[in-house]
Tab-separated table of C-alpha atoms and ligand atoms in Angstrom:
chain	number	residue	atom	x	y	z
A	1	MET	CA	225.817	143.757	208.519
A	2	VAL	CA	229.045	141.943	209.327
A	3	PRO	CA	229.279	138.420	210.759
A	4	ASP	CA	230.587	139.389	214.225
A	5	ILE	CA	227.801	141.898	214.860
A	6	ALA	CA	225.206	139.524	213.385
A	7	LYS	CA	226.305	136.958	215.970
A	8	ARG	CA	225.862	139.549	218.733
A	9	LEU	CA	222.350	140.321	217.476
A	10	ILE	CA	221.456	136.622	217.243
A	11	ASP	CA	222.632	136.162	220.842
A	12	ALA	CA	220.324	139.062	221.774
A	13	GLY	CA	217.306	137.285	220.273
A	14	TRP	CA	217.163	138.480	216.653
A	15	GLY	CA	217.030	136.181	213.625
A	16	ILE	CA	219.285	137.549	210.862
A	17	SER	CA	219.296	136.939	207.100
A	18	VAL	CA	221.570	138.424	204.448
A	19	GLN	CA	221.473	138.035	200.697
A	20	SER	CA	224.149	135.774	199.218
A	21	GLY	CA	227.182	137.877	198.262
A	22	ALA	CA	226.091	140.865	200.372
A	23	GLY	CA	229.457	141.080	202.126
A	24	ALA	CA	231.675	140.093	199.197
A	25	ALA	CA	232.910	143.616	198.382
A	26	ALA	CA	233.834	144.138	202.040
A	27	ALA	CA	235.655	140.797	202.372
A	28	PHE	CA	232.915	138.989	204.326
A	29	THR	CA	232.033	135.608	202.772
A	30	ASP	CA	228.676	133.816	202.808
A	31	ALA	CA	230.419	131.086	204.808
A	32	ALA	CA	231.421	133.585	207.525
A	33	TYR	CA	227.790	134.733	207.871
A	34	ALA	CA	226.549	131.129	207.959
A	35	GLU	CA	229.103	130.308	210.654
A	36	ALA	CA	227.792	133.223	212.735
A	37	GLY	CA	224.294	131.714	212.547
A	38	VAL	CA	222.966	133.988	209.770
A	39	SER	CA	220.668	132.518	207.137
A	40	VAL	CA	221.973	133.318	203.648
A	41	ALA	CA	219.127	133.963	201.172
A	42	PRO	CA	219.675	133.337	197.450
A	43	ASP	CA	217.832	136.423	196.138
A	44	PRO	CA	215.982	139.594	197.269
A	45	ALA	CA	212.543	137.941	197.141
A	46	ALA	CA	213.640	135.138	199.496
A	47	LEU	CA	215.428	137.650	201.737
A	48	LEU	CA	212.634	140.190	202.065
A	49	SER	CA	209.464	138.094	202.017
A	50	GLY	CA	209.406	137.262	205.745
A	51	ALA	CA	211.350	140.217	207.103
A	52	GLU	CA	209.972	142.116	210.099
A	53	VAL	CA	212.863	144.603	210.065
A	54	VAL	CA	215.004	145.471	207.009
A	55	VAL	CA	218.351	147.210	207.566
A	56	SER	CA	220.279	148.534	204.577
A	57	VAL	CA	222.761	151.261	203.704
A	58	ASN	CA	220.814	152.915	200.892
A	59	PRO	CA	217.011	153.121	200.927
A	60	PRO	CA	215.117	150.353	199.122
A	61	ASP	CA	214.070	150.955	195.524
A	62	PRO	CA	210.343	150.604	194.698
A	63	THR	CA	210.781	146.955	193.574
A	64	GLN	CA	212.526	146.000	196.808
A	65	ALA	CA	209.939	147.913	198.836
A	66	GLY	CA	207.234	145.989	196.958
A	67	LEU	CA	208.761	142.675	198.109
A	68	MET	CA	208.541	143.625	201.801
A	69	PRO	CA	205.653	142.455	203.989
A	70	SER	CA	202.976	144.849	205.288
A	71	GLY	CA	203.929	146.579	208.507
A	72	VAL	CA	207.657	146.109	207.897
A	73	ILE	CA	210.201	148.299	209.716
A	74	VAL	CA	212.952	149.768	207.507
A	75	LEU	CA	216.190	151.321	208.738
A	76	SER	CA	218.621	152.964	206.273
A	77	PHE	CA	220.118	156.255	205.157
A	78	LEU	CA	217.247	158.017	203.462
A	79	GLN	CA	216.875	161.218	201.521
A	80	PRO	CA	213.079	161.539	201.353
A	81	ALA	CA	213.136	163.647	198.174
A	82	GLN	CA	215.231	161.048	196.365
A	83	SER	CA	213.210	158.054	197.612
A	84	ALA	CA	209.689	159.324	196.981
A	85	GLU	CA	208.486	156.306	194.960
A	86	ALA	CA	209.773	153.714	197.443
A	87	LEU	CA	208.400	155.738	200.370
A	88	ALA	CA	204.980	155.788	198.711
A	89	VAL	CA	205.067	151.977	198.380
A	90	LEU	CA	206.142	151.655	202.032
A	91	ALA	CA	203.494	154.116	203.234
A	92	ALA	CA	200.814	152.089	201.428
A	93	LYS	CA	202.075	148.970	203.252
A	94	GLY	CA	201.777	150.645	206.639
A	95	ALA	CA	205.559	150.470	207.067
A	96	THR	CA	207.574	152.200	209.775
A	97	VAL	CA	210.730	153.801	208.377
A	98	PHE	CA	213.744	155.154	210.251
A	99	SER	CA	216.531	157.217	208.688
A	100	PHE	CA	220.107	157.249	209.954
A	101	ASP	CA	220.437	160.836	208.650
A	102	LEU	CA	218.051	161.975	211.379
A	103	VAL	CA	219.544	160.284	214.447
A	104	PRO	CA	219.816	163.212	216.917
A	105	ARG	CA	223.388	164.413	217.533
A	106	ILE	CA	223.126	163.860	221.312
A	107	SER	CA	225.697	162.079	223.485
A	108	ARG	CA	223.526	158.986	224.087
A	109	ALA	CA	223.063	158.517	220.325
A	110	GLN	CA	226.749	158.647	219.427
A	111	SER	CA	227.019	154.849	219.228
A	112	MET	CA	224.162	154.867	216.659
A	113	ASP	CA	225.432	157.845	214.674
A	114	ALA	CA	226.154	156.330	211.281
A	115	LEU	CA	226.583	159.764	209.677
A	116	SER	CA	229.577	160.245	211.989
A	117	SER	CA	231.031	156.764	211.615
A	118	GLN	CA	230.891	156.958	207.828
A	119	ALA	CA	232.237	160.523	207.830
A	120	THR	CA	235.212	159.288	209.850
A	121	VAL	CA	235.914	156.685	207.179
A	122	SER	CA	235.494	159.310	204.425
A	123	GLY	CA	237.842	161.804	206.057
A	124	TYR	CA	240.570	159.217	206.499
A	125	ARG	CA	240.140	158.071	202.897
A	126	ALA	CA	240.351	161.686	201.668
A	127	GLY	CA	243.718	162.140	203.393
A	128	LEU	CA	245.069	159.017	201.715
A	129	LEU	CA	243.638	159.924	198.290
A	130	ALA	CA	245.267	163.338	198.537
A	131	ALA	CA	248.661	161.840	199.331
A	132	GLU	CA	248.312	159.319	196.494
A	133	HIS	CA	247.401	161.962	193.905
A	134	LEU	CA	250.080	164.493	194.869
A	135	ALA	CA	253.434	163.917	193.170
A	136	LYS	CA	255.123	165.402	196.249
A	137	PHE	CA	255.971	164.095	199.711
A	138	PHE	CA	253.528	164.910	202.517
A	139	PRO	CA	256.237	165.072	205.250
A	140	MET	CA	259.318	167.261	205.276
A	141	PHE	CA	262.291	165.175	204.160
A	142	MET	CA	265.881	165.961	205.070
A	143	THR	CA	267.950	163.905	202.688
A	144	ALA	CA	271.512	163.800	201.386
A	145	ALA	CA	270.134	165.487	198.267
A	146	GLY	CA	268.783	168.363	200.347
A	147	THR	CA	265.683	169.253	202.301
A	148	VAL	CA	262.200	168.894	200.819
A	149	PRO	CA	259.465	171.061	202.402
A	150	PRO	CA	256.240	169.434	203.660
A	151	ALA	CA	253.048	169.495	201.588
A	152	LYS	CA	250.559	172.279	202.329
A	153	VAL	CA	247.065	170.907	202.861
A	154	LEU	CA	243.897	172.969	203.312
A	155	VAL	CA	240.800	171.277	204.749
A	156	MET	CA	237.520	173.144	204.174
A	157	GLY	CA	234.592	172.065	206.352
A	158	VAL	CA	235.732	170.889	209.782
A	159	GLY	CA	232.922	168.512	210.780
A	160	VAL	CA	233.530	164.842	211.491
A	161	ALA	CA	235.019	164.095	208.045
A	162	GLY	CA	237.135	167.257	208.005
A	163	LEU	CA	238.610	166.506	211.432
A	164	GLN	CA	239.599	163.009	210.325
A	165	ALA	CA	241.091	164.422	207.094
A	166	ILE	CA	243.148	166.852	209.192
A	167	ALA	CA	244.321	164.045	211.492
A	168	THR	CA	245.259	161.818	208.561
A	169	ALA	CA	247.134	164.545	206.658
A	170	ARG	CA	248.967	165.484	209.886
A	171	ARG	CA	249.905	161.843	210.553
A	172	LEU	CA	251.402	161.742	207.084
A	173	GLY	CA	253.440	164.849	207.931
A	174	ALA	CA	251.726	167.626	205.975
A	175	VAL	CA	251.322	171.193	207.208
A	176	VAL	CA	247.550	171.627	207.543
A	177	ARG	CA	245.281	174.647	207.511
A	178	ALA	CA	241.573	174.339	208.149
A	179	TYR	CA	238.528	176.470	207.482
A	180	ASP	CA	234.902	176.378	208.641
A	181	VAL	CA	232.073	178.824	209.249
A	182	ARG	CA	231.331	177.470	212.751
A	183	ALA	CA	233.341	179.061	215.562
A	184	ALA	CA	233.587	175.740	217.481
A	185	ALA	CA	235.554	174.252	214.599
A	186	LYS	CA	238.595	176.457	215.368
A	187	GLU	CA	239.474	174.793	218.661
A	188	GLU	CA	238.791	171.303	217.274
A	189	ALA	CA	241.006	171.874	214.222
A	190	GLU	CA	243.772	173.361	216.371
A	191	SER	CA	243.644	170.410	218.778
A	192	LEU	CA	244.641	168.206	215.836
A	193	GLY	CA	247.551	170.417	214.842
A	194	ALA	CA	245.949	172.465	212.061
A	195	THR	CA	246.126	176.249	211.777
A	196	PHE	CA	242.639	177.758	211.554
A	197	VAL	CA	241.870	180.190	208.745
A	198	ASP	CA	239.523	182.869	210.073
A	199	LEU	CA	237.717	184.850	207.367
A	200	GLY	CA	235.341	186.568	209.772
A	201	ILE	CA	232.264	184.825	208.300
A	202	SER	CA	230.239	183.015	210.947
A	203	ALA	CA	227.244	180.853	210.025
A	204	GLU	CA	226.075	178.914	213.074
A	205	GLY	CA	222.808	177.122	212.333
A	206	ILE	CA	220.556	175.009	214.536
A	207	GLY	CA	221.617	171.760	216.238
A	208	GLY	CA	225.339	172.523	215.944
A	209	TYR	CA	225.173	172.561	212.129
A	210	ALA	CA	226.132	175.381	209.798
A	211	ARG	CA	223.402	177.400	208.102
A	212	GLU	CA	223.374	178.133	204.390
A	213	LEU	CA	225.255	181.347	203.530
A	214	SER	CA	223.497	184.186	201.755
A	215	PRO	CA	224.663	184.734	198.127
A	216	GLU	CA	226.605	187.847	199.294
A	217	GLU	CA	228.319	185.932	202.131
A	218	LEU	CA	229.171	183.070	199.769
A	219	ALA	CA	230.687	185.457	197.203
A	220	ARG	CA	232.742	187.163	199.956
A	221	GLN	CA	233.868	183.767	201.204
A	222	GLN	CA	234.857	182.514	197.728
A	223	GLU	CA	236.900	185.657	197.167
A	224	ALA	CA	238.654	185.523	200.545
A	225	LEU	CA	239.366	181.803	200.175
A	226	ALA	CA	240.962	182.131	196.733
A	227	ALA	CA	244.367	183.175	198.072
A	228	VAL	CA	244.374	180.402	200.694
A	229	VAL	CA	243.406	177.791	198.094
A	230	THR	CA	246.024	178.826	195.541
A	231	ALA	CA	248.739	178.726	198.237
A	232	SER	CA	247.937	175.032	198.939
A	233	ASP	CA	249.238	171.834	197.300
A	234	VAL	CA	246.113	169.962	198.361
A	235	VAL	CA	242.593	171.087	199.182
A	236	ILE	CA	240.209	168.621	200.831
A	237	THR	CA	236.608	169.841	200.891
A	238	THR	CA	233.834	168.434	203.102
A	239	ALA	CA	231.491	171.411	203.549
A	240	SER	CA	227.817	170.648	203.710
A	241	VAL	CA	224.569	171.944	205.152
A	242	PRO	CA	221.866	169.366	206.033
A	243	GLY	CA	219.110	169.097	203.453
A	244	ARG	CA	220.806	171.471	201.007
A	245	GLN	CA	223.071	171.208	197.964
A	246	ALA	CA	226.731	171.514	199.065
A	247	PRO	CA	228.049	175.125	198.852
A	248	VAL	CA	230.481	175.864	196.007
A	249	LEU	CA	233.575	177.163	197.813
A	250	ILE	CA	236.085	176.911	194.928
A	251	LYS	CA	235.279	178.546	191.612
A	252	GLU	CA	236.735	177.405	188.283
A	253	GLU	CA	239.107	180.365	187.972
A	254	VAL	CA	240.580	179.567	191.388
A	255	VAL	CA	241.314	175.980	190.327
A	256	ARG	CA	242.980	177.366	187.179
A	257	ALA	CA	245.117	179.656	189.349
A	258	MET	CA	246.422	176.757	191.488
A	259	ALA	CA	249.992	175.597	190.817
A	260	PRO	CA	250.232	172.709	188.327
A	261	GLY	CA	250.305	169.392	190.184
A	262	SER	CA	247.863	170.579	192.863
A	263	VAL	CA	245.059	168.302	193.993
A	264	VAL	CA	241.471	168.945	195.098
A	265	ILE	CA	239.711	166.055	196.895
A	266	ASP	CA	235.990	166.831	196.998
A	267	LEU	CA	234.163	164.741	199.605
A	268	ALA	CA	230.959	166.683	198.966
A	269	ALA	CA	230.804	165.360	195.372
A	270	ASP	CA	227.769	163.126	195.994
A	271	ASN	CA	225.904	166.222	197.180
A	272	GLY	CA	226.807	168.529	194.264
A	273	GLY	CA	230.434	169.252	195.213
A	274	ASN	CA	232.323	172.115	196.906
A	275	CYS	CA	234.323	172.782	193.733
A	276	ALA	CA	232.702	174.130	190.576
A	277	LEU	CA	234.607	171.592	188.426
A	278	THR	CA	233.788	168.474	190.459
A	279	LYS	CA	232.304	165.523	188.593
A	280	VAL	CA	231.058	162.795	190.890
A	281	GLY	CA	233.080	159.586	190.576
A	282	GLU	CA	235.567	161.225	188.181
A	283	GLU	CA	238.988	162.846	188.179
A	284	VAL	CA	239.056	166.055	186.154
A	285	GLU	CA	242.353	167.687	185.209
A	286	VAL	CA	242.312	171.436	184.570
A	287	ASP	CA	245.485	173.415	183.887
A	288	GLY	CA	247.529	170.772	185.711
A	289	THR	CA	245.299	170.570	188.813
A	290	THR	CA	243.434	167.327	189.489
A	291	VAL	CA	239.930	167.563	190.963
A	292	VAL	CA	238.787	164.234	192.424
A	293	GLY	CA	235.011	163.972	192.907
A	294	VAL	CA	234.916	161.102	195.395
A	295	ALA	CA	231.746	159.019	194.984
A	296	ASN	CA	230.467	157.180	198.069
A	297	PRO	CA	233.814	157.458	199.902
A	298	PRO	CA	233.028	154.894	202.667
A	299	SER	CA	232.685	152.196	199.989
A	300	GLN	CA	236.420	152.615	199.334
A	301	MET	CA	237.194	151.374	202.882
A	302	SER	CA	234.431	148.802	202.807
A	303	THR	CA	235.487	146.433	205.593
A	304	HIS	CA	235.718	148.976	208.372
A	305	ALA	CA	232.925	151.156	206.980
A	306	SER	CA	230.707	148.044	207.195
A	307	LEU	CA	231.909	147.134	210.675
A	308	LEU	CA	231.112	150.597	212.051
A	309	TYR	CA	227.767	150.774	210.230
A	310	ALA	CA	226.783	147.342	211.541
A	311	ARG	CA	227.621	148.455	215.100
A	312	ASN	CA	225.553	151.628	214.661
A	313	ALA	CA	222.639	149.560	213.314
A	314	ALA	CA	222.879	147.017	216.142
A	315	ASN	CA	222.819	149.804	218.738
A	316	LEU	CA	219.773	151.425	217.139
A	317	LEU	CA	218.021	148.034	216.816
A	318	ALA	CA	218.285	147.719	220.594
A	319	LEU	CA	215.756	150.612	220.783
A	320	ILE	CA	213.510	148.998	218.153
A	321	GLY	CA	213.166	145.516	219.619
A	322	ARG	CA	214.442	143.308	222.395
A	323	ASP	CA	214.191	139.732	223.628
A	324	GLY	CA	212.921	138.514	220.277
A	325	ALA	CA	210.042	141.032	220.037
A	326	VAL	CA	209.898	143.999	217.663
A	327	ALA	CA	208.611	146.924	219.722
A	328	PRO	CA	210.082	150.396	219.055
A	329	ASP	CA	210.368	152.515	222.187
A	330	TRP	CA	208.081	155.388	221.164
A	331	ASP	CA	209.041	157.398	224.246
A	332	ASP	CA	212.685	157.545	223.229
A	333	GLU	CA	213.779	160.815	221.611
A	334	ILE	CA	216.224	158.922	219.374
A	335	VAL	CA	213.475	156.621	218.023
A	336	ILE	CA	211.148	159.583	217.543
A	337	GLY	CA	213.877	161.775	216.046
A	338	CYS	CA	214.877	159.405	213.250
A	339	CYS	CA	211.398	158.110	212.318
A	340	VAL	CA	209.999	159.349	208.989
A	341	LEU	CA	206.991	156.987	208.618
A	342	ARG	CA	205.126	155.345	211.493
A	343	ASP	CA	202.637	152.639	210.444
A	344	GLY	CA	202.558	154.309	207.012
A	345	GLN	CA	201.891	157.837	208.378
A	346	PRO	CA	204.498	160.557	207.716
A	347	VAL	CA	205.849	161.770	211.055
A	348	HIS	CA	208.580	163.928	209.450
A	349	GLY	CA	207.748	167.177	207.672
A	350	PRO	CA	209.863	166.784	204.488
A	351	THR	CA	208.632	163.173	204.053
A	352	ALA	CA	205.008	164.298	204.373
A	353	GLU	CA	205.720	166.955	201.748
A	354	VAL	CA	207.311	164.476	199.335
A	355	LEU	CA	204.355	162.093	199.706
A	356	GLY	CA	201.694	164.812	199.663
A	357	LEU	CA	200.245	163.399	202.900
A	358	PRO	CA	199.487	165.119	206.220
A	359	HIS	CA	202.327	165.433	208.724
A	360	THR	CA	201.488	163.872	212.100
A	361	PRO	CA	204.478	164.384	214.429
A	362	ILE	CA	205.028	161.852	217.222
A	363	ARG	CA	204.714	163.167	220.745
A	364	PRO	CA	206.264	161.079	223.505
A	365	GLU	CA	203.737	159.650	225.967
A	366	PRO	CA	203.856	161.639	229.237
A	367	ALA	CA	205.582	159.530	231.886
A	368	ALA	CA	203.422	158.271	234.783
A	369	GLY	CA	203.093	161.014	237.363
A	370	ASP	CA	203.750	163.825	234.846
A	371	THR	CA	201.235	166.621	235.030
A	372	GLU	CA	200.041	168.293	231.864
A	373	GLY	CA	199.955	171.967	230.991
A	374	GLY	CA	200.575	175.105	233.090
A	375	ASP	CA	203.896	176.205	234.398
A	376	GLY	CA	202.871	177.333	237.821
B	1	LIG	P1	228.305	168.291	208.003
B	1	LIG	O1	228.695	167.059	207.265
B	1	LIG	O2	226.878	168.700	208.006
B	1	LIG	O3	229.174	169.521	207.440
B	1	LIG	C1	230.577	169.453	207.390
B	1	LIG	C2	231.148	170.779	207.782
B	1	LIG	O4	230.949	171.743	206.759
B	1	LIG	C3	230.546	171.388	209.059
B	1	LIG	O5	231.571	171.545	210.021
B	1	LIG	C4	229.975	172.720	208.582
B	1	LIG	O6	230.110	173.732	209.565
B	1	LIG	C5	230.836	173.000	207.370
B	1	LIG	N1	230.297	173.992	206.433
B	1	LIG	C6	229.024	174.159	206.004
B	1	LIG	N2	228.939	175.197	205.142
B	1	LIG	C7	230.182	175.718	205.030
B	1	LIG	C8	230.744	176.791	204.297
B	1	LIG	N3	229.990	177.563	203.511
B	1	LIG	N4	232.069	177.020	204.420
B	1	LIG	C9	232.842	176.244	205.216
B	1	LIG	N5	232.377	175.209	205.928
B	1	LIG	C10	231.060	174.948	205.838
B	1	LIG	O7	228.818	168.226	209.509
B	1	LIG	P2	228.996	167.006	210.474
B	1	LIG	O8	230.334	166.435	210.324
B	1	LIG	O9	227.843	166.091	210.289
B	1	LIG	O10	228.938	167.727	211.907
B	1	LIG	C11	227.915	168.667	212.180
B	1	LIG	C12	227.933	169.096	213.601
B	1	LIG	O11	227.526	168.042	214.457
B	1	LIG	C13	229.281	169.505	214.110
B	1	LIG	O12	229.080	170.582	214.992
B	1	LIG	C14	229.759	168.318	214.876
B	1	LIG	O13	230.731	168.626	215.833
B	1	LIG	C15	228.472	167.869	215.489
B	1	LIG	N6	228.454	166.474	215.888
B	1	LIG	C16	228.037	166.163	217.160
B	1	LIG	C17	227.999	164.863	217.587
B	1	LIG	C18	227.524	164.521	218.968
B	1	LIG	O14	227.193	163.416	219.220
B	1	LIG	N7	227.459	165.452	219.873
B	1	LIG	C19	228.378	163.766	216.706
B	1	LIG	C20	228.796	164.211	215.394
B	1	LIG	C21	228.805	165.524	215.025
């Protein structure tokens, strides 16, 4: 939460508390929150004890979950498999839990789509990190000492982060090629000035996402990509498939075949990495090529990452309560789509599986006048 958005929420009828120091790493002081009308709590116990709704970036840990009141509503990024213990505590408390990862990718939900806002920050950051790590210019330079060619950048995975990485590398003057397994990515990459690399492997999944490649397809892709990778000064990777480990697109021998001084920026590091040599949060140098495993990339642009996240949260909160009353709109497909626990009951398959409890999906109430059943 950032002070400006907190003020907007307070004006809309919410009471807001943050823990002292919560905004320090993003340049928001306790005094700025207090000035916006936010109450600044000294510790987690004081913060959480009276909370009706808890909004955070990462899911609570079991201790934090234990400090929350019964019936609390929690809103955060959430990987059910990695938060099993905290989810069990919350389920026992009858909590209702929403995950930003599951906000449907529909037009009306774009203002609440924190996956997209944070991916935008990550893609921009990746472009800058690449330029910083490369001991070459990104733009073409025509100088008295002669002409220097532009850097060659390859972006693999042209989702929200990849598109922003392309835009950033282009703004800095690099020549950019882009690769994805979704056909729609070609036009989007080209609209930003990249040349699309078409390997003839298409992997459209459901909901506009990519599907996981078969082992044979992945091997064919790795082989075909090798020549494109080794011809690049910089490779920025962002490929991911929801709910799965990131695909390994660059094998070790391909990194070793890159020209010394080359740079790989792996934005999928937190999810296993797109490069076989990636170590999350570390820079690994192999035969002169640097592989940067970027950990939690939005945290490296904390002020604007926080601003966008706070706006996303405020927009989603508008569907969860209004005029001072907490009352999720259970007929709204966005509310239903991102809910994993409702009053302690798993309403999301993978969460039910993690908790070993029955899955009871939410069905929207039929609107007045709707007739049930039959299509004649
Ligand atoms: P993501 O973070 O899940 O994946 C990043 C990219 O990696 C995707 O473009 C995916 O196709 C690609 N990828 C996966 N496996 C690959 C492989 N083996 N090789 C190469 N590339 C691979 O994607 P993100 O950014 O979350 O976007 C997913 C989809 O959602 C896109 O179609 C995007 O345009 C769409 N979207 C729609 C929005 C809306 O409101 N309508 C908002 C945001 C995204």
